[in-house]
């Protein structure tokens, strides 16, 4: 039971051409940051306190070393020198321990936020209408849930604490220099223009480049995902060169953007180096002159030189980790952008009368200039079997998705049991009509969990085994070491394509819908697997309304009626014999198919 992507009808709507998810605005980012701070206030306070204490221990070291130099110059005792040296070493040890404890707390905080962010993102996506999910690029969704979440985690775990620590270090270090010698502090002024002007030039350009980079990396993931997921189709239609070309184009865009960010950094980073090197040179020059004139002592000069030298690391950390924070900000905007999509509104259960389905004046388009269906009028009686045929691109799969409620018509109405499809809550609709496609997914977990995905209350084992027996999968299930509790999927017992399809049919049977929409459910299977699944289907469709979307005409003669589609319209409707006698589009398709058979 699935709602996979369209088959040939939508192959032209590639992931690179699909609508992108929106980006969150600054107000939404500020709101998220505020909520994050409030929810993690205790751990944030502890982390910053540990970093601050480590900073105080680190800043005390140069001052102590200056006193050591003054003591040696004044001719102090060996015991005093040893005491100062041991105190200096002890400060280094305390600083290292406190810094490690702070990093551990920051890591724990980052991992907690990463887990929460991904859970919220998945929960939000699962609450979206299927039409919204299918209208956006799969790579865009995947990248926001994976790489963007990882970048946000890095920003919280590393960038935010390092920025806070660097900022406090700079303030404390400058204060220490001023307290030690205001005269020697004058050299610091020379570094301000290099840091301020270069950062003012770099920051807006880098922000735009990073947002563009994340979107382009999502395009690479989209092509990779599309090619991997449809590998059988790519191989069968010899689409490898086309997919490689598309992947190359997507990668080239990423490379060009990365080259631009690298070029920006080649201007910015040397300016940051000058922001520390120039003050160091001036401090040595001013300090030498002041020492010769007796304005400063050797201990003060030593301490200030060490402090100025120590300014380089926090200054570079502050600005470079701010750069990393910009990437995290771009990632957060992408993650929170999902919140801008309309959520599936809860609806009360709608009363229905019978299992009939009717379509009146139905039209559907993916946009104003991309109409796929138009003027569809169709009545389906309960337990009727309808086959839908037509050339690739005629709109067959889109019609199936409309019947299953994946998409809503842009005009006209679809009624199920007399109730407008748009008025039915999702849970009720999924119990009434189920779409089965050629692509199935087996979740990592037990066979029981895979069977009861749509049934939170669980089912008795007897019902599960009956469903497996009906779809001819019980023998395979018994071969698992733990039967229903056996682990299947990635890293566990392998599931063949035919078994995956039969497992999906067992889920359908357990959900017991009155209508099935079968969109080439056996198209990707080999002949023997296809026959097994078709026998399973035969047991499943008994007594249900069935809409079969087919490309091969070998089974259409069994249908009660056949709908022939062309350019988004139903151009013929009737039984096999009636349509052959009419000598129209269906008769031409039938003759072409018969002549192509070996």
Coordinates of C-alpha atoms in Angstrom, one line a residue:
X1 CA 0.0 0.0 0.0
X2 CA 1.7 3.1 -1.2
X3 CA 1.4 6.5 -2.9
X4 CA 4.6 6.4 -4.9
X5 CA 5.5 8.8 -7.7
X6 CA 3.9 8.8 -11.0
X7 CA 5.0 6.4 -13.7
X8 CA 5.6 7.4 -17.3
X9 CA 2.9 10.2 -17.1
X10 CA 5.1 12.4 -14.9
X11 CA 8.5 11.4 -16.0
X12 CA 9.0 14.8 -17.6
X13 CA 8.4 16.5 -14.2
X14 CA 11.9 15.9 -12.9
X15 CA 13.0 16.6 -9.4
X16 CA 15.2 19.5 -10.5
X17 CA 12.1 21.1 -12.2
X18 CA 9.8 20.6 -9.3
X19 CA 8.7 23.3 -6.8
X20 CA 11.2 24.1 -4.0
X21 CA 10.1 24.2 -0.4
X22 CA 9.9 27.7 1.0
X23 CA 12.5 29.3 3.4
X24 CA 11.6 30.6 6.8
X25 CA 11.8 34.3 7.5
X26 CA 13.9 36.1 10.2
X27 CA 11.0 36.3 12.6
X28 CA 10.5 32.5 12.5
X29 CA 14.2 32.0 13.1
X30 CA 14.2 34.3 16.0
X31 CA 11.1 32.6 17.4
X32 CA 12.8 29.2 17.1
X33 CA 16.0 30.5 18.8
X34 CA 14.0 31.9 21.6
X35 CA 12.1 28.7 22.1
X36 CA 15.4 26.8 22.0
X37 CA 17.0 29.0 24.6
X38 CA 14.0 28.7 26.9
X39 CA 13.8 24.9 26.6
X40 CA 17.5 24.4 27.2
X41 CA 18.2 27.2 29.6
X42 CA 19.8 24.9 32.2
X43 CA 22.2 23.1 30.0
X44 CA 23.0 26.3 28.1
X45 CA 23.8 28.1 31.4
X46 CA 26.0 25.1 32.5
X47 CA 27.8 25.1 29.2
X48 CA 28.5 28.8 29.2
X49 CA 29.6 28.7 32.8
X50 CA 32.1 26.0 32.1
X51 CA 33.4 27.8 29.1
X52 CA 33.6 31.1 31.2
X53 CA 35.5 29.4 34.0
X54 CA 37.9 27.8 31.6
X55 CA 38.4 31.2 30.0
X56 CA 39.3 32.8 33.4
X57 CA 41.8 30.0 34.0
X58 CA 43.3 30.5 30.6
X59 CA 43.6 34.3 31.0
X60 CA 45.2 34.0 34.4
X61 CA 48.1 32.1 32.9
X62 CA 49.8 35.0 31.0
X63 CA 49.5 37.2 34.0
X64 CA 51.2 34.6 36.2
X65 CA 53.9 34.1 33.5
X66 CA 54.6 37.9 33.6
X67 CA 55.0 37.7 37.4
X68 CA 57.4 34.8 36.9
X69 CA 59.5 36.9 34.5
X70 CA 59.5 39.9 36.9
X71 CA 60.5 37.6 39.8
X72 CA 63.4 36.1 37.8
X73 CA 64.6 39.6 36.9
X74 CA 64.4 40.7 40.5
X75 CA 66.4 37.7 41.6
X76 CA 63.8 35.8 43.6
X77 CA 64.4 32.4 45.2
X78 CA 64.2 29.1 43.4
X79 CA 61.3 28.0 45.6
X80 CA 59.3 31.0 44.5
X81 CA 60.0 30.4 40.8
X82 CA 59.0 26.7 41.3
X83 CA 55.8 27.7 43.0
X84 CA 54.8 30.1 40.2
X85 CA 55.7 27.5 37.6
X86 CA 53.6 24.8 39.3
X87 CA 50.7 27.2 39.6
X88 CA 51.0 28.0 35.9
X89 CA 51.0 24.3 35.0
X90 CA 48.0 23.7 37.3
X91 CA 46.1 26.5 35.6
X92 CA 46.8 24.8 32.2
X93 CA 45.4 21.5 33.5
X94 CA 42.3 23.2 35.0
X95 CA 41.7 25.1 31.8
X96 CA 42.0 21.9 29.7
X97 CA 39.6 19.9 32.0
X98 CA 37.0 22.7 32.1
X99 CA 37.2 23.2 28.4
X100 CA 36.6 19.5 27.8
X101 CA 33.7 19.5 30.2
X102 CA 32.2 22.4 28.4
X103 CA 32.6 20.7 25.0
X104 CA 30.9 17.6 26.3
X105 CA 27.9 19.6 27.5
X106 CA 27.8 21.4 24.1
X107 CA 27.9 18.1 22.3
X108 CA 25.0 16.7 24.4
X109 CA 23.0 19.9 23.7
X110 CA 23.6 19.6 20.0
X111 CA 22.6 16.0 19.8
X112 CA 19.4 16.6 21.7
X113 CA 18.5 19.5 19.4
X114 CA 19.4 17.4 16.3
X115 CA 17.1 14.6 17.4
X116 CA 14.3 17.1 18.3
X117 CA 14.7 19.0 15.0
X118 CA 14.5 15.9 12.9
X119 CA 11.5 14.5 14.8
X120 CA 9.7 17.8 14.4
X121 CA 10.6 17.9 10.7
X122 CA 9.4 14.4 10.0
X123 CA 6.2 15.0 12.1
X124 CA 5.5 18.1 10.1
X125 CA 6.1 16.5 6.7
X126 CA 3.9 13.5 7.7
X127 CA 1.1 16.0 8.4
X128 CA 1.3 17.6 5.0
X129 CA -1.2 16.7 2.2
X130 CA 0.3 14.1 -0.1
X131 CA -0.2 16.5 -3.0
X132 CA 2.1 19.0 -1.3
X133 CA 4.8 16.4 -0.7
X134 CA 4.6 15.1 -4.2
X135 CA 4.8 18.6 -5.7
X136 CA 8.2 19.3 -4.3
X137 CA 11.6 17.8 -5.1
X138 CA 12.4 14.7 -3.1
X139 CA 16.0 15.8 -2.8
X140 CA 14.8 19.1 -1.2
X141 CA 12.9 17.2 1.5
X142 CA 15.7 14.7 2.1
X143 CA 18.5 17.3 2.3
X144 CA 16.5 19.3 4.8
X145 CA 16.0 16.3 7.0
X146 CA 19.6 15.1 6.8
X147 CA 22.4 17.4 5.7
X148 CA 20.7 20.6 6.8
X149 CA 19.8 19.1 10.2
X150 CA 23.5 18.0 10.5
X151 CA 24.7 21.6 9.8
X152 CA 22.3 23.0 12.3
X153 CA 23.6 20.4 14.8
X154 CA 27.2 21.6 14.1
X155 CA 26.2 25.2 14.6
X156 CA 24.6 24.5 18.0
X157 CA 27.2 22.0 19.2
X158 CA 30.3 23.8 18.0
X159 CA 29.7 27.3 16.4
X160 CA 27.5 28.8 19.1
X161 CA 29.7 27.8 22.1
X162 CA 32.9 28.8 20.2
X163 CA 31.4 32.2 19.2
X164 CA 30.2 32.8 22.8
X165 CA 33.6 31.8 24.2
X166 CA 35.5 33.8 21.6
X167 CA 33.5 36.9 22.2
X168 CA 33.9 36.7 26.0
X169 CA 37.6 35.9 25.5
X170 CA 38.1 39.0 23.4
X171 CA 36.3 41.2 25.9
X172 CA 38.2 39.8 28.9
X173 CA 41.6 39.8 27.0
X174 CA 41.2 43.4 25.9
X175 CA 40.1 44.3 29.5
X176 CA 43.2 42.5 30.8
X177 CA 45.4 44.5 28.4
X178 CA 43.9 47.8 29.5
X179 CA 44.3 46.9 33.2
X180 CA 47.9 45.8 32.6
X181 CA 49.0 48.8 30.5
X182 CA 46.7 51.3 28.8
X183 CA 49.7 52.6 26.8
X184 CA 50.4 49.3 25.2
X185 CA 46.7 48.8 24.4
X186 CA 46.9 51.6 21.8
X187 CA 48.3 49.1 19.3
X188 CA 45.0 47.2 19.2
X189 CA 43.2 50.1 17.4
X190 CA 45.2 49.4 14.2
X191 CA 43.6 46.0 13.8
X192 CA 40.0 47.2 13.9
X193 CA 39.7 48.4 10.3
X194 CA 41.0 45.1 8.8
X195 CA 38.5 43.0 10.8
X196 CA 35.5 45.4 10.5
X197 CA 35.7 46.4 6.8
X198 CA 36.6 42.9 5.5
X199 CA 33.7 41.3 7.5
X200 CA 31.3 44.0 6.3
X201 CA 32.2 43.2 2.7
X202 CA 32.3 39.4 3.2
X203 CA 29.2 38.6 5.3
X204 CA 26.2 39.5 2.9
X205 CA 28.0 37.9 -0.1
X206 CA 28.8 34.7 1.9
X207 CA 25.2 34.4 3.2
X208 CA 23.7 34.5 -0.2
X209 CA 26.3 32.0 -1.5
X210 CA 25.6 29.6 1.4
X211 CA 21.9 29.6 0.8
X212 CA 22.4 29.0 -2.9
X213 CA 24.9 26.2 -2.0
X214 CA 22.5 24.3 0.2
X215 CA 19.8 24.4 -2.5
X216 CA 22.2 23.2 -5.1
X217 CA 23.4 20.3 -2.9
X218 CA 19.7 19.4 -2.6
X219 CA 19.6 19.2 -6.4
X220 CA 22.5 16.8 -6.4
X221 CA 20.8 14.6 -3.8
X222 CA 17.6 14.8 -5.8
X223 CA 19.2 13.4 -9.0
X224 CA 21.0 10.7 -7.1
X225 CA 17.9 9.7 -5.2
X226 CA 15.8 9.7 -8.4
X227 CA 18.4 7.6 -10.3
X228 CA 18.9 5.1 -7.5
X229 CA 15.2 4.7 -6.8
X230 CA 14.3 4.2 -10.5
X231 CA 17.4 2.2 -11.4
X232 CA 15.4 -0.5 -13.1
X233 CA 13.7 2.1 -15.4
X234 CA 17.0 3.9 -16.0
X235 CA 18.6 0.6 -17.1
X236 CA 15.6 -0.6 -19.1
X237 CA 15.2 2.7 -21.1
X238 CA 19.0 3.3 -21.3
X239 CA 18.7 6.6 -19.5
X240 CA 22.2 6.3 -17.9
X241 CA 23.8 8.9 -20.1
X242 CA 21.0 11.4 -19.5
X243 CA 21.1 10.9 -15.7
X244 CA 24.9 11.2 -15.6
X245 CA 24.6 14.4 -17.6
X246 CA 22.0 15.8 -15.2
X247 CA 24.1 14.8 -12.2
X248 CA 27.1 16.5 -13.8
X249 CA 25.2 19.7 -14.3
X250 CA 24.0 19.7 -10.7
X251 CA 27.5 19.0 -9.4
X252 CA 29.0 21.7 -11.6
X253 CA 26.6 24.2 -10.0
X254 CA 27.8 23.2 -6.5
X255 CA 31.4 23.4 -7.6
X256 CA 31.0 26.9 -9.0
X257 CA 29.3 28.1 -5.8
X258 CA 32.0 26.5 -3.7
X259 CA 34.6 28.2 -5.8
X260 CA 32.9 31.5 -5.2
X261 CA 32.8 31.0 -1.4
X262 CA 36.5 30.0 -1.5
X263 CA 37.3 33.1 -3.4
X264 CA 35.5 35.2 -0.9
X265 CA 37.4 33.6 1.9
X266 CA 40.8 34.2 0.1
X267 CA 40.0 37.9 0.6
X268 CA 38.5 37.7 4.1
X269 CA 41.0 35.4 5.9
X270 CA 44.2 37.4 5.1
X271 CA 42.4 40.5 6.3
X272 CA 41.7 38.7 9.6
X273 CA 45.4 37.7 9.8
X274 CA 46.3 41.4 9.4
X275 CA 43.9 42.3 12.1
X276 CA 46.1 40.5 14.6
X277 CA 49.6 40.8 13.0
X278 CA 49.5 44.6 12.7
X279 CA 48.5 45.1 16.4
X280 CA 51.3 42.6 17.4
X281 CA 53.9 44.6 15.5
X282 CA 52.7 47.9 16.9
X283 CA 52.6 46.5 20.5
X284 CA 56.2 45.4 20.2
X285 CA 57.2 48.7 18.8
X286 CA 55.3 50.8 21.4
X287 CA 56.3 48.4 24.1
X288 CA 60.1 48.6 23.3
X289 CA 60.0 52.4 23.3
X290 CA 57.9 52.5 26.5
X291 CA 60.3 50.0 28.3
X292 CA 63.4 52.0 27.3
X293 CA 61.8 55.1 28.9
X294 CA 60.6 53.2 32.0
X295 CA 56.9 53.7 31.2
X296 CA 56.3 49.9 31.5
X297 CA 58.0 47.1 33.2
X298 CA 59.3 43.9 31.7
X299 CA 56.6 41.8 33.3
X300 CA 53.8 44.1 32.0
X301 CA 55.4 44.0 28.5
X302 CA 55.6 40.2 28.6
X303 CA 52.0 39.9 29.7
X304 CA 50.6 42.3 27.1
X305 CA 52.6 40.6 24.3
X306 CA 51.2 37.3 25.3
X307 CA 47.7 38.8 25.6
X308 CA 47.9 40.3 22.1
X309 CA 49.2 37.1 20.7
X310 CA 46.3 35.3 22.4
X311 CA 43.8 37.7 20.7
X312 CA 44.5 36.1 17.3
X313 CA 42.8 32.8 18.1
X314 CA 39.5 34.1 19.6
X315 CA 39.3 36.8 16.9
X316 CA 39.6 34.2 14.1
X317 CA 37.3 31.9 16.0
X318 CA 34.7 34.6 16.4
X319 CA 34.6 35.5 12.8
X320 CA 35.2 32.1 11.2
X321 CA 32.7 30.3 13.5
X322 CA 30.3 33.2 12.8
X323 CA 30.7 32.1 9.2
X324 CA 29.8 28.5 10.2
X325 CA 26.8 29.9 12.1
X326 CA 25.7 31.6 8.8
X327 CA 25.6 28.1 7.3
X328 CA 23.6 26.9 10.2
X329 CA 21.2 29.8 9.9
X330 CA 20.7 29.0 6.2
X331 CA 20.0 25.4 7.2
X332 CA 17.6 26.4 9.9
X333 CA 15.7 28.6 7.5
X334 CA 15.3 25.6 5.1
X335 CA 14.2 23.3 7.9
X336 CA 11.7 25.7 9.3
X337 CA 10.4 26.5 5.8
X338 CA 8.3 23.4 5.9
X339 CA 6.2 25.1 8.6
X340 CA 5.0 27.5 5.8
X341 CA 3.3 24.7 3.9
X342 CA -0.4 24.1 4.6
X343 CA -1.0 21.3 7.0
X344 CA -3.7 18.7 6.5
X345 CA -6.7 20.1 8.4
X346 CA -8.5 17.7 10.7
X347 CA -12.0 16.9 9.4
X348 CA -14.9 15.1 11.0
X349 CA -15.9 11.7 9.6
X350 CA -18.2 12.2 6.6
X351 CA -21.2 10.0 6.2
X352 CA -21.2 8.0 2.9
X353 CA -23.9 5.9 1.2
X354 CA -22.6 2.9 -0.6
X355 CA -19.3 2.4 -2.3
X356 CA -20.0 4.0 -5.7
X357 CA -17.5 6.6 -7.1
X358 CA -18.4 9.4 -9.5
X359 CA -16.3 12.0 -11.2
X360 CA -18.1 15.0 -12.7
X361 CA -16.4 17.6 -14.9
X362 CA -13.0 16.8 -13.3
X363 CA -9.9 18.7 -14.3
X364 CA -6.5 18.7 -12.7
X365 CA -3.2 20.6 -13.4
X366 CA 0.1 20.9 -11.7
X367 CA 0.0 24.6 -12.5
X368 CA -1.8 27.1 -14.7
X369 CA 0.1 26.0 -17.8
X370 CA 0.4 22.3 -16.9
X371 CA -3.1 20.9 -17.1
X372 CA -3.0 17.1 -17.1
X373 CA -6.7 16.1 -16.9
X374 CA -9.8 17.9 -18.3
X375 CA -13.5 17.1 -18.6
X376 CA -13.5 13.7 -16.9
X377 CA -17.0 12.3 -16.3
X378 CA -17.1 8.7 -14.9
X379 CA -19.4 6.5 -12.8
X380 CA -18.0 3.5 -11.0
X381 CA -20.5 0.9 -9.6
X382 CA -19.6 -1.0 -6.5
X383 CA -17.4 -4.1 -7.2
X384 CA -16.9 -3.0 -10.8
X385 CA -13.6 -3.6 -12.5
X386 CA -12.4 -0.8 -14.7
X387 CA -9.2 -0.9 -16.8
X388 CA -7.6 2.4 -17.8
X389 CA -5.4 2.3 -20.9
X390 CA -3.7 4.8 -23.1
X391 CA -0.3 6.0 -24.3
X392 CA 2.4 7.2 -21.9
X393 CA 1.5 10.7 -20.8
X394 CA -2.2 10.3 -21.3
X395 CA -2.9 11.0 -17.6
X396 CA -3.7 7.5 -16.4
X397 CA -1.6 7.6 -13.2
X398 CA -2.8 11.1 -12.4
X399 CA -6.4 9.9 -12.7
X400 CA -5.5 7.1 -10.3
X401 CA -4.1 9.6 -7.8
X402 CA -7.2 11.7 -8.0
X403 CA -9.4 8.6 -7.2
X404 CA -7.2 7.8 -4.2
X405 CA -7.2 11.4 -2.9
X406 CA -3.5 11.9 -3.4
X407 CA -4.4 15.0 -5.5
X408 CA -7.6 17.0 -5.3
X409 CA -9.2 18.1 -8.6
X410 CA -8.6 21.7 -9.6
X411 CA -12.1 21.8 -10.9
X412 CA -15.1 19.4 -10.9
X413 CA -15.9 17.0 -8.1
X414 CA -14.9 13.4 -7.1
X415 CA -17.5 11.7 -4.9
X416 CA -17.1 8.5 -2.9
X417 CA -20.4 7.1 -1.6
X418 CA -22.0 10.4 -2.4
X419 CA -19.6 12.4 -0.3
X420 CA -17.2 14.9 -1.8
X421 CA -13.7 13.5 -1.7
X422 CA -12.3 16.8 -0.4
X423 CA -14.6 16.5 2.7
X424 CA -13.3 13.1 3.8
X425 CA -10.6 13.0 6.5
X426 CA -7.4 11.3 5.5
X427 CA -7.9 8.3 7.8
X428 CA -11.4 7.6 6.4
X429 CA -10.3 8.1 2.8
X430 CA -7.4 5.6 3.2
X431 CA -9.9 3.0 4.6
X432 CA -12.2 3.6 1.6
X433 CA -9.7 3.8 -1.3
X434 CA -6.2 2.5 -1.5
X435 CA -3.6 3.1 -4.2
X436 CA -1.2 0.3 -5.0
X437 CA 1.8 1.1 -7.3
X438 CA 4.8 -0.7 -8.7
X439 CA 7.1 0.8 -6.0
X440 CA 6.9 -0.5 -2.5
X441 CA 8.9 0.2 0.6
X442 CA 9.8 -2.3 3.3
X443 CA 10.6 -0.6 6.6
X444 CA 13.4 -1.9 8.8
X445 CA 11.7 -3.7 11.7
X446 CA 9.7 -6.8 12.2
X447 CA 7.3 -8.4 9.8
X448 CA 4.5 -7.7 12.3
X449 CA 5.4 -4.0 12.3
X450 CA 5.4 -3.9 8.5
X451 CA 2.0 -5.5 8.4
X452 CA 0.3 -3.3 11.0
X453 CA 1.7 0.1 9.8
X454 CA -1.7 1.5 9.3
X455 CA -3.2 -0.1 12.4
X456 CA -2.0 1.4 15.7
X457 CA -4.1 -0.9 17.7
X458 CA -2.5 -4.0 16.3
X459 CA -4.1 -7.1 15.0
X460 CA -4.4 -10.7 16.3
X461 CA -1.8 -13.1 14.9
X462 CA -4.6 -15.1 13.3
X463 CA -5.6 -12.2 11.1
X464 CA -2.0 -11.5 10.1
X465 CA -1.5 -15.1 9.1
X466 CA -4.8 -15.1 7.2
X467 CA -3.7 -12.1 5.3
X468 CA -0.3 -13.6 4.5
X469 CA -2.0 -16.8 3.4
X470 CA -4.4 -14.9 1.1
X471 CA -1.5 -13.1 -0.7
X472 CA 0.6 -16.4 -0.9
X473 CA 3.3 -15.1 1.4
X474 CA 2.8 -17.3 4.5
X475 CA 5.5 -19.9 3.5
X476 CA 8.1 -17.1 3.2
X477 CA 7.0 -15.7 6.6
X478 CA 7.3 -19.1 8.2
X479 CA 10.9 -19.3 6.9
X480 CA 11.9 -16.3 9.0
X481 CA 13.7 -17.4 12.2
X482 CA 11.1 -15.6 14.4
X483 CA 8.0 -15.6 12.1
X484 CA 6.0 -12.5 12.6
X485 CA 8.6 -11.1 14.9
X486 CA 11.4 -11.7 12.5
X487 CA 13.5 -8.7 11.5
X488 CA 13.3 -7.8 7.8
X489 CA 14.6 -5.0 5.6
X490 CA 18.0 -3.3 5.5
X491 CA 20.5 -5.2 7.6
X492 CA 18.1 -8.1 8.4
X493 CA 16.3 -10.8 6.4
X494 CA 16.2 -9.7 2.7
X495 CA 12.9 -9.1 1.0
X496 CA 12.6 -9.8 -2.7
X497 CA 10.7 -7.3 -4.9
X498 CA 7.8 -9.8 -5.3
X499 CA 7.7 -10.4 -1.6
X500 CA 7.7 -6.6 -1.0
X501 CA 4.8 -6.3 -3.3
X502 CA 2.9 -9.2 -1.7
X503 CA 3.6 -7.6 1.7
X504 CA 2.0 -4.4 0.5
X505 CA -1.0 -6.3 -0.7
X506 CA -1.3 -8.0 2.8
X507 CA -1.4 -4.5 4.3
X508 CA -4.1 -3.5 1.9
X509 CA -6.1 -6.6 2.8
X510 CA -5.8 -5.8 6.5
X511 CA -7.0 -2.2 5.9
X512 CA -10.0 -3.7 4.0
X513 CA -10.8 -0.8 1.5
X514 CA -13.8 -1.1 -0.7
X515 CA -11.9 0.3 -3.7
X516 CA -8.4 -0.5 -5.1
X517 CA -6.5 1.6 -7.6
X518 CA -3.8 -0.5 -9.1
X519 CA -1.1 1.5 -11.0
X520 CA 1.0 -1.1 -12.8
X521 CA 1.5 -3.0 -9.6
X522 CA 3.6 -5.8 -11.2
X523 CA 5.4 -3.7 -13.9
X524 CA 8.8 -3.8 -12.3
X525 CA 8.8 -7.6 -11.5
X526 CA 10.2 -10.4 -13.7
X527 CA 7.7 -12.8 -15.2
X528 CA 7.7 -15.5 -12.5
X529 CA 7.5 -12.9 -9.7
X530 CA 4.8 -11.0 -11.6
X531 CA 2.7 -14.2 -11.8
X532 CA 3.0 -14.8 -8.1
X533 CA 1.9 -11.2 -7.3
X534 CA -0.9 -11.4 -9.8
X535 CA -2.2 -14.6 -8.1
X536 CA -2.1 -12.6 -4.8
X537 CA -4.0 -9.8 -6.5
X538 CA -6.7 -12.1 -7.8
X539 CA -7.4 -13.2 -4.2
X540 CA -7.4 -9.6 -3.0
X541 CA -9.7 -7.9 -5.5
X542 CA -12.6 -10.3 -5.0
X543 CA -15.7 -8.3 -4.2
X544 CA -14.0 -4.9 -4.4
X545 CA -14.2 -2.0 -6.9
X546 CA -10.9 -2.1 -8.9
X547 CA -9.4 0.5 -11.1
X548 CA -6.5 -1.0 -13.0
X549 CA -4.1 1.4 -14.7
X550 CA -2.2 -0.7 -17.3
X551 CA 0.3 -0.3 -20.1
X552 CA 0.2 -3.9 -21.2
X553 CA -3.2 -5.1 -22.6
X554 CA -2.9 -8.8 -21.7
X555 CA -5.4 -8.6 -18.8
X556 CA -7.8 -5.9 -19.9
X557 CA -10.3 -8.4 -21.4
X558 CA -11.2 -9.5 -17.8
X559 CA -12.4 -5.9 -16.9
X560 CA -16.1 -5.0 -16.9
X561 CA -15.3 -1.8 -18.8
X562 CA -12.2 -0.2 -20.4
X563 CA -11.5 3.6 -20.3
X564 CA -9.2 4.8 -23.1
X565 CA -7.4 8.0 -22.2
X566 CA -5.7 10.5 -24.6
X567 CA -4.3 13.9 -23.7
X568 CA -6.0 14.0 -20.3
X569 CA -9.5 12.9 -21.5
X570 CA -11.5 9.7 -21.6
X571 CA -12.0 9.3 -25.3
X572 CA -13.6 5.8 -25.2
X573 CA -15.5 3.8 -22.5
X574 CA -17.0 0.3 -22.9
X575 CA -16.3 -3.4 -22.7
X576 CA -13.5 -5.0 -24.7
X577 CA -15.9 -6.4 -27.4
X578 CA -17.7 -3.1 -27.7
X579 CA -14.6 -1.1 -28.2
X580 CA -13.2 -3.5 -30.7
X581 CA -16.4 -3.3 -32.6
X582 CA -16.3 0.5 -32.6
X583 CA -12.9 0.4 -34.4
X584 CA -11.6 3.5 -32.5
X585 CA -8.6 4.3 -30.4
X586 CA -8.8 1.1 -28.3
X587 CA -9.0 -1.1 -31.4
X588 CA -5.8 0.5 -32.7
X589 CA -4.0 0.0 -29.4
X590 CA -5.2 -3.6 -29.3
X591 CA -4.0 -4.4 -32.9
X592 CA -0.7 -2.7 -32.2
X593 CA -0.2 -4.7 -29.0
X594 CA -1.1 -8.0 -30.6
X595 CA 1.3 -7.4 -33.5
X596 CA 4.1 -6.6 -31.1
X597 CA 3.8 -9.8 -29.2
X598 CA 6.3 -12.5 -30.0

